[in-house]
CSV table of C-alpha atoms in Angstrom, one decimal:
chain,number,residue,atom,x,y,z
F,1,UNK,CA,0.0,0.0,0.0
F,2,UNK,CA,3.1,2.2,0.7
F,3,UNK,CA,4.1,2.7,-2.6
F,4,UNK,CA,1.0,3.4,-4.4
F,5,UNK,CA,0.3,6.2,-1.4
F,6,UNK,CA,3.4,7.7,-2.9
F,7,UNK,CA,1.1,8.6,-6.0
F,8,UNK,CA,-0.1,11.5,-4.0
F,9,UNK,CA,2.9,13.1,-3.8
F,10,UNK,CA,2.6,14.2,-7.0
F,11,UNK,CA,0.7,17.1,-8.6
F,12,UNK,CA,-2.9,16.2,-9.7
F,13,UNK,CA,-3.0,13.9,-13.3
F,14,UNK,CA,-5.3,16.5,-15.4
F,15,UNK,CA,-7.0,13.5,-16.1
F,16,UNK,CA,-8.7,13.0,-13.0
F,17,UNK,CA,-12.0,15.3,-12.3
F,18,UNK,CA,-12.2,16.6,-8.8
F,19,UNK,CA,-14.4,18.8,-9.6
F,20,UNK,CA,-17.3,16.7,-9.4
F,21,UNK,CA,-19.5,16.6,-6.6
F,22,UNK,CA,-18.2,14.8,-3.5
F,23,UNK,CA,-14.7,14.7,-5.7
F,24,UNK,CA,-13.3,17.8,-4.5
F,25,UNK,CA,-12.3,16.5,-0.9
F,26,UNK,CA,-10.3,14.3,-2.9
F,27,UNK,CA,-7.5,16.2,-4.5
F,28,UNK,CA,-4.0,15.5,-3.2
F,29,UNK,CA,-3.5,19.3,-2.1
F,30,UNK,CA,-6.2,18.2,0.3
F,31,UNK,CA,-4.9,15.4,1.1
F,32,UNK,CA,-2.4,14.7,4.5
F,33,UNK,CA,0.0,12.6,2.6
F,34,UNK,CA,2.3,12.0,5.5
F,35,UNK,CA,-0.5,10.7,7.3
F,36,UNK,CA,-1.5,9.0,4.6
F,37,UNK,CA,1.9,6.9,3.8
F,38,UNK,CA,1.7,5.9,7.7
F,39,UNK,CA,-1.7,4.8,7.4
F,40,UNK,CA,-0.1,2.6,4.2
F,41,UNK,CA,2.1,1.4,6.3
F,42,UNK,CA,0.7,0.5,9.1
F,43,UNK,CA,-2.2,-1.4,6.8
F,44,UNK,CA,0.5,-3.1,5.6
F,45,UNK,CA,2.3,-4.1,8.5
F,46,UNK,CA,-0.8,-5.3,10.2
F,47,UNK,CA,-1.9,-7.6,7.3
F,48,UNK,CA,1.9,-8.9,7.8
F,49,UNK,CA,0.9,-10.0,10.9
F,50,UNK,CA,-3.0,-11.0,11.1
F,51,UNK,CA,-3.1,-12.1,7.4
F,52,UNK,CA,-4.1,-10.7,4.4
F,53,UNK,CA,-8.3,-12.1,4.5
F,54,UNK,CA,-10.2,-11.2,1.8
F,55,UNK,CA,-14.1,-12.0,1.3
F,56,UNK,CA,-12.5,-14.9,-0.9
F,57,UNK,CA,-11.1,-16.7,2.4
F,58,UNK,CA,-12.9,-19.3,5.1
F,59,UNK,CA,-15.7,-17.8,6.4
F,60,UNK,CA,-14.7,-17.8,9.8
F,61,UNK,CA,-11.2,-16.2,8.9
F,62,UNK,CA,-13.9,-13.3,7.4
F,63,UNK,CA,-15.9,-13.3,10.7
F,64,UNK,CA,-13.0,-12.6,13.0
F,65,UNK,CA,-10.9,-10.6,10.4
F,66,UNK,CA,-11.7,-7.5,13.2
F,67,UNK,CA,-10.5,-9.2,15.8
F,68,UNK,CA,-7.1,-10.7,14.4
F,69,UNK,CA,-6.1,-7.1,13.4
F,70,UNK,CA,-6.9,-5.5,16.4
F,71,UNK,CA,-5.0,-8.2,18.1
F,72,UNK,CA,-2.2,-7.6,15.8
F,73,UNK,CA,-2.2,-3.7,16.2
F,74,UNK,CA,-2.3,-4.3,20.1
F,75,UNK,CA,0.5,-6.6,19.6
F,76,UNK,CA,2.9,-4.1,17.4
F,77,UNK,CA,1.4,-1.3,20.4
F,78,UNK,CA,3.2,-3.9,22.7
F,79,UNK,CA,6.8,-3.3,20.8
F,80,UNK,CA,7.0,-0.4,20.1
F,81,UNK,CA,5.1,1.4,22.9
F,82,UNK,CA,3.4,4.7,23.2
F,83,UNK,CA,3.1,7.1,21.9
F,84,UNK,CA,4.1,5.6,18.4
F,85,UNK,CA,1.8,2.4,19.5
F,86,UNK,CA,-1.0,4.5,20.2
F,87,UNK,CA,-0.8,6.2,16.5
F,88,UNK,CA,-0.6,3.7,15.0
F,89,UNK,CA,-3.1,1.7,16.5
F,90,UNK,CA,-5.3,5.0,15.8
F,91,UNK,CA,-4.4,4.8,12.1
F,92,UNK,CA,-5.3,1.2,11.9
F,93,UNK,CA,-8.8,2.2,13.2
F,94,UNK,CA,-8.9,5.4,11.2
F,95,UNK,CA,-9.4,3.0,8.5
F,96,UNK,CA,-11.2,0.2,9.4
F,97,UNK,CA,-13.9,3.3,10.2
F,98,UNK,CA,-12.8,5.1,6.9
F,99,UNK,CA,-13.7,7.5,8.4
F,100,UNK,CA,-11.3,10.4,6.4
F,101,UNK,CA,-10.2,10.6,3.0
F,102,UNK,CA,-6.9,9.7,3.9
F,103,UNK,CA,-8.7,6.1,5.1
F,104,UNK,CA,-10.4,6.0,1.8
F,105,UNK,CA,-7.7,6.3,-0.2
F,106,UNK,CA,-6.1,3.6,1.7
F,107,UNK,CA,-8.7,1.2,1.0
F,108,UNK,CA,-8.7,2.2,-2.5
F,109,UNK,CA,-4.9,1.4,-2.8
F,110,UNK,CA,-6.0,-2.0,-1.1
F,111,UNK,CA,-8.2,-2.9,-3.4
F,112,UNK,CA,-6.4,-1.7,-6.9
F,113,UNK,CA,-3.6,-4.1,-5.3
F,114,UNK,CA,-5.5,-7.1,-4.9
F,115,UNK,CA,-7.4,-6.2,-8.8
F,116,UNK,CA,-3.6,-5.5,-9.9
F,117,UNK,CA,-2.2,-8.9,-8.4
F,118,UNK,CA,-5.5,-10.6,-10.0
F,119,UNK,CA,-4.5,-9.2,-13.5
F,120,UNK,CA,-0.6,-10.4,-13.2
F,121,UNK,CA,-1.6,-13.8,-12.6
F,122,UNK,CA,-4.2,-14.1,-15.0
F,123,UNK,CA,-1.4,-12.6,-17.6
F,124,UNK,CA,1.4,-15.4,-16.5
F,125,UNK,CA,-1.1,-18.2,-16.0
F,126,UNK,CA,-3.8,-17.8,-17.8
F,127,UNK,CA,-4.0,-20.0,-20.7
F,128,UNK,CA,-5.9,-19.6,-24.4
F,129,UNK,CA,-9.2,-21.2,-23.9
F,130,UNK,CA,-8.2,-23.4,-26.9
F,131,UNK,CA,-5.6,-24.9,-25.2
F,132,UNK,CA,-7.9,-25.5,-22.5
F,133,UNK,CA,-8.7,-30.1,-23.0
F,134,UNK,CA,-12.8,-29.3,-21.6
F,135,UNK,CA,-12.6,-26.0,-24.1
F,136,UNK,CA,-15.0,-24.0,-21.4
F,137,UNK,CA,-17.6,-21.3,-21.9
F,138,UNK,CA,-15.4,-18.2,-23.0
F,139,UNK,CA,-18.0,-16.8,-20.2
F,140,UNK,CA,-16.8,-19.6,-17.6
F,141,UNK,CA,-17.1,-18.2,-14.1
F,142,UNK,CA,-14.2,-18.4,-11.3
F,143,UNK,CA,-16.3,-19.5,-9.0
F,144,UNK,CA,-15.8,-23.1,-9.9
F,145,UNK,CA,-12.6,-25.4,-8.4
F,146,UNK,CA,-10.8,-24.9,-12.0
F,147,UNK,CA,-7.2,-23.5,-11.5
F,148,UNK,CA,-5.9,-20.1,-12.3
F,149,UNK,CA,-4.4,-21.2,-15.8
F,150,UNK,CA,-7.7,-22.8,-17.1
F,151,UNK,CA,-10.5,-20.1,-15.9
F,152,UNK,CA,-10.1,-16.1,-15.4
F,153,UNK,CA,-10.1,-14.4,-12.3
F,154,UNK,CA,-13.6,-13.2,-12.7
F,155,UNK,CA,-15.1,-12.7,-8.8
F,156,UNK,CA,-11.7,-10.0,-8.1
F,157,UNK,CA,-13.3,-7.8,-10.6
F,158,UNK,CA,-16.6,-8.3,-9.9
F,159,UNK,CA,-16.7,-7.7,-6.5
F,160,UNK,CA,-14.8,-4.4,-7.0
F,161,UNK,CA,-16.5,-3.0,-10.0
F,162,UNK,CA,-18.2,-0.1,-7.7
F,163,UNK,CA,-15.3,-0.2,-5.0
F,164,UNK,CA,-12.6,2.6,-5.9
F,165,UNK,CA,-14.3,6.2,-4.6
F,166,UNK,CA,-10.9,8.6,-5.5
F,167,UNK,CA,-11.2,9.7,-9.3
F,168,UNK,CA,-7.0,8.5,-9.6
F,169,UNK,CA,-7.8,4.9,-8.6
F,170,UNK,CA,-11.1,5.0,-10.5
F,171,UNK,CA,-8.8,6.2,-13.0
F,172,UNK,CA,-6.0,3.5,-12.8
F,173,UNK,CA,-8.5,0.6,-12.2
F,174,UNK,CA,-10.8,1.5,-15.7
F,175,UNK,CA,-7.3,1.5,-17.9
F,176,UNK,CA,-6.3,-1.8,-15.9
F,177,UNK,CA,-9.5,-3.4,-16.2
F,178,UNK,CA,-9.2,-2.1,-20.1
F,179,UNK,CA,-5.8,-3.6,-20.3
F,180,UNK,CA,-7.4,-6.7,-19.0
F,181,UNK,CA,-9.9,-7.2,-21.4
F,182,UNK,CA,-7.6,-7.0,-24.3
F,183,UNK,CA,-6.2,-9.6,-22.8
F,184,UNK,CA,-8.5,-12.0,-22.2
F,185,UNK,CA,-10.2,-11.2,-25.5
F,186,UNK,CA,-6.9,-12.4,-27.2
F,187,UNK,CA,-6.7,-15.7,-25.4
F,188,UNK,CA,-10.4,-16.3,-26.2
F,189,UNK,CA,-12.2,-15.6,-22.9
F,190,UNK,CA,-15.3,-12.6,-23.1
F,191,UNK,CA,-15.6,-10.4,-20.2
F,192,UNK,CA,-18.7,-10.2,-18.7
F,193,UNK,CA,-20.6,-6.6,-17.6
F,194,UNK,CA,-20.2,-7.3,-13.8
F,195,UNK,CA,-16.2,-7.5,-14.1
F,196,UNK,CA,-15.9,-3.8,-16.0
F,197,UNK,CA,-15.8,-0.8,-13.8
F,198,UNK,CA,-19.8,0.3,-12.8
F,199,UNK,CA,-20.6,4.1,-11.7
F,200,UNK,CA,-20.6,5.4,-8.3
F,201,UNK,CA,-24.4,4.8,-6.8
């Protein structure tokens, strides 16, 4: 998360419109970026330690998700002590609340990880659907038991299609998912409506 919060440090990409309603708050002159990278970091650090659970996992990995971080955050509070435990531990909650737009952003850089990490596999190990012996549905869901290389990542984009809220990461996931389609249409798999980007409700 770190290193896509550096993004902020640079001045505005014309192509992103802030000056949409409920956009504005959302420009990085507004934006604490120092608080932002050790919100990053501390995301990162506590996934290092609790796990990174998705919705994808065990159900009962999902259902105590909460709990495992907080435990984590207490134990890295433990280490390093206050006041830097206390911060941190406020950051970590900070954005499990999301409740700033420093918080949002931070899930936003969550997310466009996982969707980017989706993509990378899918472009090593995806294979042409006519290479595929059962020759699936070029619509074949992920949801079955089939590995990576013989079905496409489907559910990551799904799932996210309405996620990103900042216009940079709504930005950077349309020309990934873009990217993505190309792909997939040149190894023979169609993507469906659910996995391209949908507007903001």
């Amino acid at each position: 998360c770190a290193m896509c919060a550096m993004l902020l440090s640079q001045p505005a990409d014309p192509r992103d419109d802030y000056t949409v309603a409920g956009a504005e708050k959302f420009h990085p002159d507004k934006v604490d970026k120092v608080k932002l990278l050790r919100m990053a970091v501390t995301h990162d650090l506590c996934e290092a330690l609790a796990g990174d659970i998705t919705p994808f996992c065990d159900p009962s990995a999902v259902a105590s998700k909460h709990d495992k971080e907080d435990q984590a955050m207490q134990a890295i509070r433990k280490v390093v002590g206050d006041p830097l435990g206390k911060e941190l531990h406020g950051l970590w909650a900070e954005y499990e609340a999301l409740a700033t737009v420093e918080a949002i952003y931070c899930k936003d850089i969550d997310k466009f990880e996982m969707v980017v990490q989706a993509y990378e596999y899918e472009k090593e190990h995806l294979k042409p659907r006519s290479e595929i012996a059962s020759n699936p549905s070029p619509l074949a869901s992920s949801a079955s038991s089939a590995p990576i290389s013989e079905e496409p990542l489907r559910s990551f984009y799904a799932t996210t299609n309405t996620t990103f809220k900042s216009p940079l990461f709504r930005r950077l996931d349309q020309e990934l998912r873009e990217r993505r389609e190309v792909l997939l249409t040149e190894r023979g798999w169609e993507v469906t409506d659910e996995e391209r980007q949908q507007p903001l409700k």
